[in-house]
Amino acid sequence: KGCRTDTALDLLAEMKAAGLQPDVITYSAAISACEKGCRTDTALDLLSEMKGRGLQPNLITYSAVVKACYDAKIYVDALDKAREAVSMKVVPSMILMSSEVPKWDLHLLSESLSCMLLSDALLTVIDTRTHESQSFKDVFVITGRGLNTVGENGPVLKEKVPKFLNEVAGLETSAVEGNEGRFLITGETLQQWASS
């Protein structure tokens, strides 16, 4: 992995030295190589450089940089870049469906973007409800059955997103009986989490 990262960065440097202007695809490939090679700082630097050159990062760019930060457990930067991707309309925001029970749809997002955007939504809900002294509602989170996000060991989101919430955020989730592509965060659990 490290050799491929070095090769990608060397090619990028050679392009610049030859007076060629790297494009979004070139930067995205280099950032993706940094993500795979555990070079988070370099990935963040390349993203800044890319934007400084007036290039608009795309879904591949943001997915790679968010994953690099997420894998390095630099959640503040991962969350910041996920928010940036949504604000730039590169990544769709989670769909909050209006109904008796809110539903947040993650099933088209990557693991790292899902975890970061769900964290952001939960923090927003906690902040809003706490300041307005409102009670918390149950929330369904839709991960899908894993058909769009399959990793080496099978579906990714339906196992990893609840695990992230439990291990990193300390938030309990519940499986939804009869629907393997959803899980539930109860209003009571949100209330306890907000109070902790």
PDB file of C-alpha atoms in Angstrom:
ATOM      1  CA  LYS A   1       0.000   0.000   0.000  1.00  0.00           C
ATOM      2  CA  GLY A   2       2.760   2.438   0.916  1.00  0.00           C
ATOM      3  CA  CYS A   3       4.560   1.899  -2.400  1.00  0.00           C
ATOM      4  CA  ARG A   4       1.408   2.652  -4.380  1.00  0.00           C
ATOM      5  CA  THR A   5       0.847   5.790  -2.361  1.00  0.00           C
ATOM      6  CA  ASP A   6       4.415   6.942  -2.986  1.00  0.00           C
ATOM      7  CA  THR A   7       4.067   6.149  -6.692  1.00  0.00           C
ATOM      8  CA  ALA A   8       0.856   8.168  -6.964  1.00  0.00           C
ATOM      9  CA  LEU A   9       2.400  11.113  -5.125  1.00  0.00           C
ATOM     10  CA  ASP A  10       5.564  10.903  -7.267  1.00  0.00           C
ATOM     11  CA  LEU A  11       3.466  10.967 -10.446  1.00  0.00           C
ATOM     12  CA  LEU A  12       1.545  13.975  -9.177  1.00  0.00           C
ATOM     13  CA  ALA A  13       4.812  15.790  -8.376  1.00  0.00           C
ATOM     14  CA  GLU A  14       6.227  14.919 -11.807  1.00  0.00           C
ATOM     15  CA  MET A  15       3.104  16.283 -13.505  1.00  0.00           C
ATOM     16  CA  LYS A  16       3.433  19.570 -11.652  1.00  0.00           C
ATOM     17  CA  ALA A  17       7.163  19.766 -12.337  1.00  0.00           C
ATOM     18  CA  ALA A  18       6.473  19.278 -16.059  1.00  0.00           C
ATOM     19  CA  GLY A  19       4.028  22.191 -15.993  1.00  0.00           C
ATOM     20  CA  LEU A  20       0.947  20.012 -16.356  1.00  0.00           C
ATOM     21  CA  GLN A  21      -2.114  20.982 -14.343  1.00  0.00           C
ATOM     22  CA  PRO A  22      -3.579  18.091 -12.346  1.00  0.00           C
ATOM     23  CA  ASP A  23      -7.355  17.825 -12.657  1.00  0.00           C
ATOM     24  CA  VAL A  24     -10.051  16.542 -10.282  1.00  0.00           C
ATOM     25  CA  ILE A  25      -9.470  12.942 -11.390  1.00  0.00           C
ATOM     26  CA  THR A  26      -5.715  13.181 -10.780  1.00  0.00           C
ATOM     27  CA  TYR A  27      -6.136  14.704  -7.326  1.00  0.00           C
ATOM     28  CA  SER A  28      -8.891  12.248  -6.427  1.00  0.00           C
ATOM     29  CA  ALA A  29      -6.663   9.318  -7.420  1.00  0.00           C
ATOM     30  CA  ALA A  30      -3.791  10.684  -5.330  1.00  0.00           C
ATOM     31  CA  ILE A  31      -6.093  11.301  -2.336  1.00  0.00           C
ATOM     32  CA  SER A  32      -7.544   7.812  -2.704  1.00  0.00           C
ATOM     33  CA  ALA A  33      -3.994   6.374  -2.739  1.00  0.00           C
ATOM     34  CA  CYS A  34      -3.252   8.347   0.450  1.00  0.00           C
ATOM     35  CA  GLU A  35      -6.402   6.951   2.082  1.00  0.00           C
ATOM     36  CA  LYS A  36      -5.387   3.392   1.207  1.00  0.00           C
ATOM     37  CA  GLY A  37      -1.807   4.044   2.355  1.00  0.00           C
ATOM     38  CA  CYS A  38      -2.852   5.565   5.703  1.00  0.00           C
ATOM     39  CA  ARG A  39      -1.460   9.002   4.810  1.00  0.00           C
ATOM     40  CA  THR A  40      -4.283  11.095   6.247  1.00  0.00           C
ATOM     41  CA  ASP A  41      -2.334  14.350   6.589  1.00  0.00           C
ATOM     42  CA  THR A  42      -1.218  14.138   2.967  1.00  0.00           C
ATOM     43  CA  ALA A  43      -4.794  13.442   1.839  1.00  0.00           C
ATOM     44  CA  LEU A  44      -5.996  16.544   3.703  1.00  0.00           C
ATOM     45  CA  ASP A  45      -3.139  18.621   2.263  1.00  0.00           C
ATOM     46  CA  LEU A  46      -3.984  17.477  -1.277  1.00  0.00           C
ATOM     47  CA  LEU A  47      -7.645  18.359  -0.762  1.00  0.00           C
ATOM     48  CA  SER A  48      -6.637  21.873   0.353  1.00  0.00           C
ATOM     49  CA  GLU A  49      -4.231  22.218  -2.563  1.00  0.00           C
ATOM     50  CA  MET A  50      -6.882  21.036  -4.991  1.00  0.00           C
ATOM     51  CA  LYS A  51      -9.435  23.556  -3.738  1.00  0.00           C
ATOM     52  CA  GLY A  52      -6.746  26.255  -3.745  1.00  0.00           C
ATOM     53  CA  ARG A  53      -6.298  25.610  -7.466  1.00  0.00           C
ATOM     54  CA  GLY A  54     -10.011  26.209  -8.002  1.00  0.00           C
ATOM     55  CA  LEU A  55     -10.909  22.564  -8.554  1.00  0.00           C
ATOM     56  CA  GLN A  56     -14.216  21.244  -7.187  1.00  0.00           C
ATOM     57  CA  PRO A  57     -13.770  17.982  -5.264  1.00  0.00           C
ATOM     58  CA  ASN A  58     -16.246  15.267  -6.248  1.00  0.00           C
ATOM     59  CA  LEU A  59     -17.841  12.295  -4.488  1.00  0.00           C
ATOM     60  CA  ILE A  60     -14.728  10.162  -4.971  1.00  0.00           C
ATOM     61  CA  THR A  61     -12.518  12.890  -3.518  1.00  0.00           C
ATOM     62  CA  TYR A  62     -14.637  13.458  -0.430  1.00  0.00           C
ATOM     63  CA  SER A  63     -15.301   9.759   0.121  1.00  0.00           C
ATOM     64  CA  ALA A  64     -11.552   9.087   0.151  1.00  0.00           C
ATOM     65  CA  VAL A  65     -10.630  11.967   2.449  1.00  0.00           C
ATOM     66  CA  VAL A  66     -13.475  11.243   4.891  1.00  0.00           C
ATOM     67  CA  LYS A  67     -12.483   7.565   4.940  1.00  0.00           C
ATOM     68  CA  ALA A  68      -8.830   8.467   5.526  1.00  0.00           C
ATOM     69  CA  CYS A  69      -9.783  10.570   8.570  1.00  0.00           C
ATOM     70  CA  TYR A  70     -12.351   8.027   9.770  1.00  0.00           C
ATOM     71  CA  ASP A  71      -9.911   5.102   9.537  1.00  0.00           C
ATOM     72  CA  ALA A  72      -7.306   7.157  11.413  1.00  0.00           C
ATOM     73  CA  LYS A  73      -9.977   7.864  14.067  1.00  0.00           C
ATOM     74  CA  ILE A  74      -9.668  11.601  13.455  1.00  0.00           C
ATOM     75  CA  TYR A  75     -13.419  12.002  13.715  1.00  0.00           C
ATOM     76  CA  VAL A  76     -13.410  15.800  13.981  1.00  0.00           C
ATOM     77  CA  ASP A  77     -11.775  16.119  10.543  1.00  0.00           C
ATOM     78  CA  ALA A  78     -13.918  13.293   9.114  1.00  0.00           C
ATOM     79  CA  LEU A  79     -17.068  15.056  10.307  1.00  0.00           C
ATOM     80  CA  ASP A  80     -15.852  18.420   9.008  1.00  0.00           C
ATOM     81  CA  LYS A  81     -15.166  17.013   5.528  1.00  0.00           C
ATOM     82  CA  ALA A  82     -18.477  15.095   5.466  1.00  0.00           C
ATOM     83  CA  ARG A  83     -20.324  18.321   6.329  1.00  0.00           C
ATOM     84  CA  GLU A  84     -18.339  20.145   3.654  1.00  0.00           C
ATOM     85  CA  ALA A  85     -19.281  17.511   1.063  1.00  0.00           C
ATOM     86  CA  VAL A  86     -22.974  17.932   1.907  1.00  0.00           C
ATOM     87  CA  SER A  87     -22.765  21.737   1.838  1.00  0.00           C
ATOM     88  CA  MET A  88     -21.092  21.566  -1.587  1.00  0.00           C
ATOM     89  CA  LYS A  89     -23.923  19.234  -2.703  1.00  0.00           C
ATOM     90  CA  VAL A  90     -21.380  16.569  -3.635  1.00  0.00           C
ATOM     91  CA  VAL A  91     -22.836  14.084  -1.169  1.00  0.00           C
ATOM     92  CA  PRO A  92     -26.579  13.838  -0.637  1.00  0.00           C
ATOM     93  CA  SER A  93     -27.654  14.686   2.865  1.00  0.00           C
ATOM     94  CA  MET A  94     -29.532  12.017   4.746  1.00  0.00           C
ATOM     95  CA  ILE A  95     -33.165  12.070   3.896  1.00  0.00           C
ATOM     96  CA  LEU A  96     -35.275  12.917   6.917  1.00  0.00           C
ATOM     97  CA  MET A  97     -38.706  11.628   6.008  1.00  0.00           C
ATOM     98  CA  SER A  98     -41.576  13.270   7.785  1.00  0.00           C
ATOM     99  CA  SER A  99     -43.799  10.757   9.462  1.00  0.00           C
ATOM    100  CA  GLU A 100     -44.790   9.695  12.937  1.00  0.00           C
ATOM    101  CA  VAL A 101     -41.323   8.204  13.352  1.00  0.00           C
ATOM    102  CA  PRO A 102     -38.431   9.985  11.567  1.00  0.00           C
ATOM    103  CA  LYS A 103     -36.369   7.870   9.173  1.00  0.00           C
ATOM    104  CA  TRP A 104     -32.803   8.649   8.146  1.00  0.00           C
ATOM    105  CA  ASP A 105     -31.692   7.024   4.911  1.00  0.00           C
ATOM    106  CA  LEU A 106     -28.004   6.087   4.644  1.00  0.00           C
ATOM    107  CA  HIS A 107     -28.129   3.165   2.277  1.00  0.00           C
ATOM    108  CA  LEU A 108     -26.429   4.849  -0.689  1.00  0.00           C
ATOM    109  CA  LEU A 109     -23.521   6.244   1.349  1.00  0.00           C
ATOM    110  CA  SER A 110     -20.186   4.690   2.313  1.00  0.00           C
ATOM    111  CA  GLU A 111     -19.524   3.472   5.847  1.00  0.00           C
ATOM    112  CA  SER A 112     -17.407   6.477   6.822  1.00  0.00           C
ATOM    113  CA  LEU A 113     -19.811   9.044   5.339  1.00  0.00           C
ATOM    114  CA  SER A 114     -22.772   7.222   6.916  1.00  0.00           C
ATOM    115  CA  CYS A 115     -21.222   7.235  10.378  1.00  0.00           C
ATOM    116  CA  MET A 116     -20.155  10.862  10.184  1.00  0.00           C
ATOM    117  CA  LEU A 117     -23.434  12.196   8.755  1.00  0.00           C
ATOM    118  CA  LEU A 118     -25.477  10.164  11.223  1.00  0.00           C
ATOM    119  CA  SER A 119     -23.332  11.534  14.062  1.00  0.00           C
ATOM    120  CA  ASP A 120     -23.904  15.050  12.761  1.00  0.00           C
ATOM    121  CA  ALA A 121     -27.664  14.524  12.534  1.00  0.00           C
ATOM    122  CA  LEU A 122     -27.791  13.084  16.046  1.00  0.00           C
ATOM    123  CA  LEU A 123     -25.758  15.965  17.457  1.00  0.00           C
ATOM    124  CA  THR A 124     -28.101  18.429  15.735  1.00  0.00           C
ATOM    125  CA  VAL A 125     -31.180  16.666  17.118  1.00  0.00           C
ATOM    126  CA  ILE A 126     -29.685  16.557  20.615  1.00  0.00           C
ATOM    127  CA  ASP A 127     -28.767  20.247  20.460  1.00  0.00           C
ATOM    128  CA  THR A 128     -32.173  21.288  19.120  1.00  0.00           C
ATOM    129  CA  ARG A 129     -34.194  19.166  21.531  1.00  0.00           C
ATOM    130  CA  THR A 130     -32.100  20.131  24.554  1.00  0.00           C
ATOM    131  CA  HIS A 131     -32.405  23.873  23.879  1.00  0.00           C
ATOM    132  CA  GLU A 132     -36.118  23.650  23.113  1.00  0.00           C
ATOM    133  CA  SER A 133     -36.858  21.304  26.049  1.00  0.00           C
ATOM    134  CA  GLN A 134     -38.636  18.900  23.713  1.00  0.00           C
ATOM    135  CA  SER A 135     -38.885  15.174  24.126  1.00  0.00           C
ATOM    136  CA  PHE A 136     -36.994  12.858  21.827  1.00  0.00           C
ATOM    137  CA  LYS A 137     -38.702  10.709  19.214  1.00  0.00           C
ATOM    138  CA  ASP A 138     -37.685   7.263  18.068  1.00  0.00           C
ATOM    139  CA  VAL A 139     -35.594   7.368  14.890  1.00  0.00           C
ATOM    140  CA  PHE A 140     -35.360   4.644  12.258  1.00  0.00           C
ATOM    141  CA  VAL A 141     -32.042   4.500  10.435  1.00  0.00           C
ATOM    142  CA  ILE A 142     -32.154   2.864   7.017  1.00  0.00           C
ATOM    143  CA  THR A 143     -28.936   1.154   6.020  1.00  0.00           C
ATOM    144  CA  GLY A 144     -30.411  -1.142   3.401  1.00  0.00           C
ATOM    145  CA  ARG A 145     -29.652  -4.809   3.281  1.00  0.00           C
ATOM    146  CA  GLY A 146     -26.134  -4.183   2.055  1.00  0.00           C
ATOM    147  CA  LEU A 147     -26.638  -4.617  -1.662  1.00  0.00           C
ATOM    148  CA  ASN A 148     -24.942  -1.290  -2.473  1.00  0.00           C
ATOM    149  CA  THR A 149     -22.239  -1.370   0.201  1.00  0.00           C
ATOM    150  CA  VAL A 150     -20.720  -4.829   0.270  1.00  0.00           C
ATOM    151  CA  GLY A 151     -17.221  -5.261   1.651  1.00  0.00           C
ATOM    152  CA  GLU A 152     -14.887  -8.240   1.709  1.00  0.00           C
ATOM    153  CA  ASN A 153     -16.931  -9.893   4.458  1.00  0.00           C
ATOM    154  CA  GLY A 154     -20.421  -9.042   3.229  1.00  0.00           C
ATOM    155  CA  PRO A 155     -22.738  -6.065   3.806  1.00  0.00           C
ATOM    156  CA  VAL A 156     -21.099  -3.146   5.555  1.00  0.00           C
ATOM    157  CA  LEU A 157     -23.579  -0.566   6.815  1.00  0.00           C
ATOM    158  CA  LYS A 158     -26.094  -2.738   8.632  1.00  0.00           C
ATOM    159  CA  GLU A 159     -23.404  -4.041  11.002  1.00  0.00           C
ATOM    160  CA  LYS A 160     -20.819  -1.278  11.095  1.00  0.00           C
ATOM    161  CA  VAL A 161     -22.965   1.828  11.574  1.00  0.00           C
ATOM    162  CA  PRO A 162     -24.697   0.544  14.746  1.00  0.00           C
ATOM    163  CA  LYS A 163     -21.311  -0.741  15.977  1.00  0.00           C
ATOM    164  CA  PHE A 164     -19.777   2.723  15.459  1.00  0.00           C
ATOM    165  CA  LEU A 165     -22.634   4.390  17.341  1.00  0.00           C
ATOM    166  CA  ASN A 166     -22.268   1.948  20.206  1.00  0.00           C
ATOM    167  CA  GLU A 167     -18.483   1.863  20.510  1.00  0.00           C
ATOM    168  CA  VAL A 168     -17.550   5.440  19.634  1.00  0.00           C
ATOM    169  CA  ALA A 169     -20.625   7.443  20.609  1.00  0.00           C
ATOM    170  CA  GLY A 170     -21.866   5.166  23.388  1.00  0.00           C
ATOM    171  CA  LEU A 171     -25.351   5.073  21.876  1.00  0.00           C
ATOM    172  CA  GLU A 172     -27.432   1.906  21.967  1.00  0.00           C
ATOM    173  CA  THR A 173     -29.374   0.817  18.897  1.00  0.00           C
ATOM    174  CA  SER A 174     -31.983  -1.886  18.393  1.00  0.00           C
ATOM    175  CA  ALA A 175     -32.546  -4.199  15.453  1.00  0.00           C
ATOM    176  CA  VAL A 176     -35.912  -3.874  13.730  1.00  0.00           C
ATOM    177  CA  GLU A 177     -37.585  -7.258  13.672  1.00  0.00           C
ATOM    178  CA  GLY A 178     -38.577  -8.302  10.178  1.00  0.00           C
ATOM    179  CA  ASN A 179     -36.450  -5.630   8.447  1.00  0.00           C
ATOM    180  CA  GLU A 180     -32.736  -6.329   8.336  1.00  0.00           C
ATOM    181  CA  GLY A 181     -32.033  -3.051   6.523  1.00  0.00           C
ATOM    182  CA  ARG A 182     -33.082  -0.818   9.436  1.00  0.00           C
ATOM    183  CA  PHE A 183     -32.250  -0.215  13.038  1.00  0.00           C
ATOM    184  CA  LEU A 184     -33.914   1.897  15.703  1.00  0.00           C
ATOM    185  CA  ILE A 185     -32.641   4.511  18.098  1.00  0.00           C
ATOM    186  CA  THR A 186     -35.349   4.986  20.684  1.00  0.00           C
ATOM    187  CA  GLY A 187     -36.316   8.387  22.020  1.00  0.00           C
ATOM    188  CA  GLU A 188     -35.571   7.097  25.513  1.00  0.00           C
ATOM    189  CA  THR A 189     -32.051   6.093  24.427  1.00  0.00           C
ATOM    190  CA  LEU A 190     -31.528   9.513  22.833  1.00  0.00           C
ATOM    191  CA  GLN A 191     -32.712  11.207  26.021  1.00  0.00           C
ATOM    192  CA  GLN A 192     -30.280   9.164  28.135  1.00  0.00           C
ATOM    193  CA  TRP A 193     -27.461   9.814  25.662  1.00  0.00           C
ATOM    194  CA  ALA A 194     -28.167  13.562  25.666  1.00  0.00           C
ATOM    195  CA  SER A 195     -28.120  13.603  29.466  1.00  0.00           C
ATOM    196  CA  SER A 196     -24.764  11.832  29.714  1.00  0.00           C
TER     197      SER A 196
END
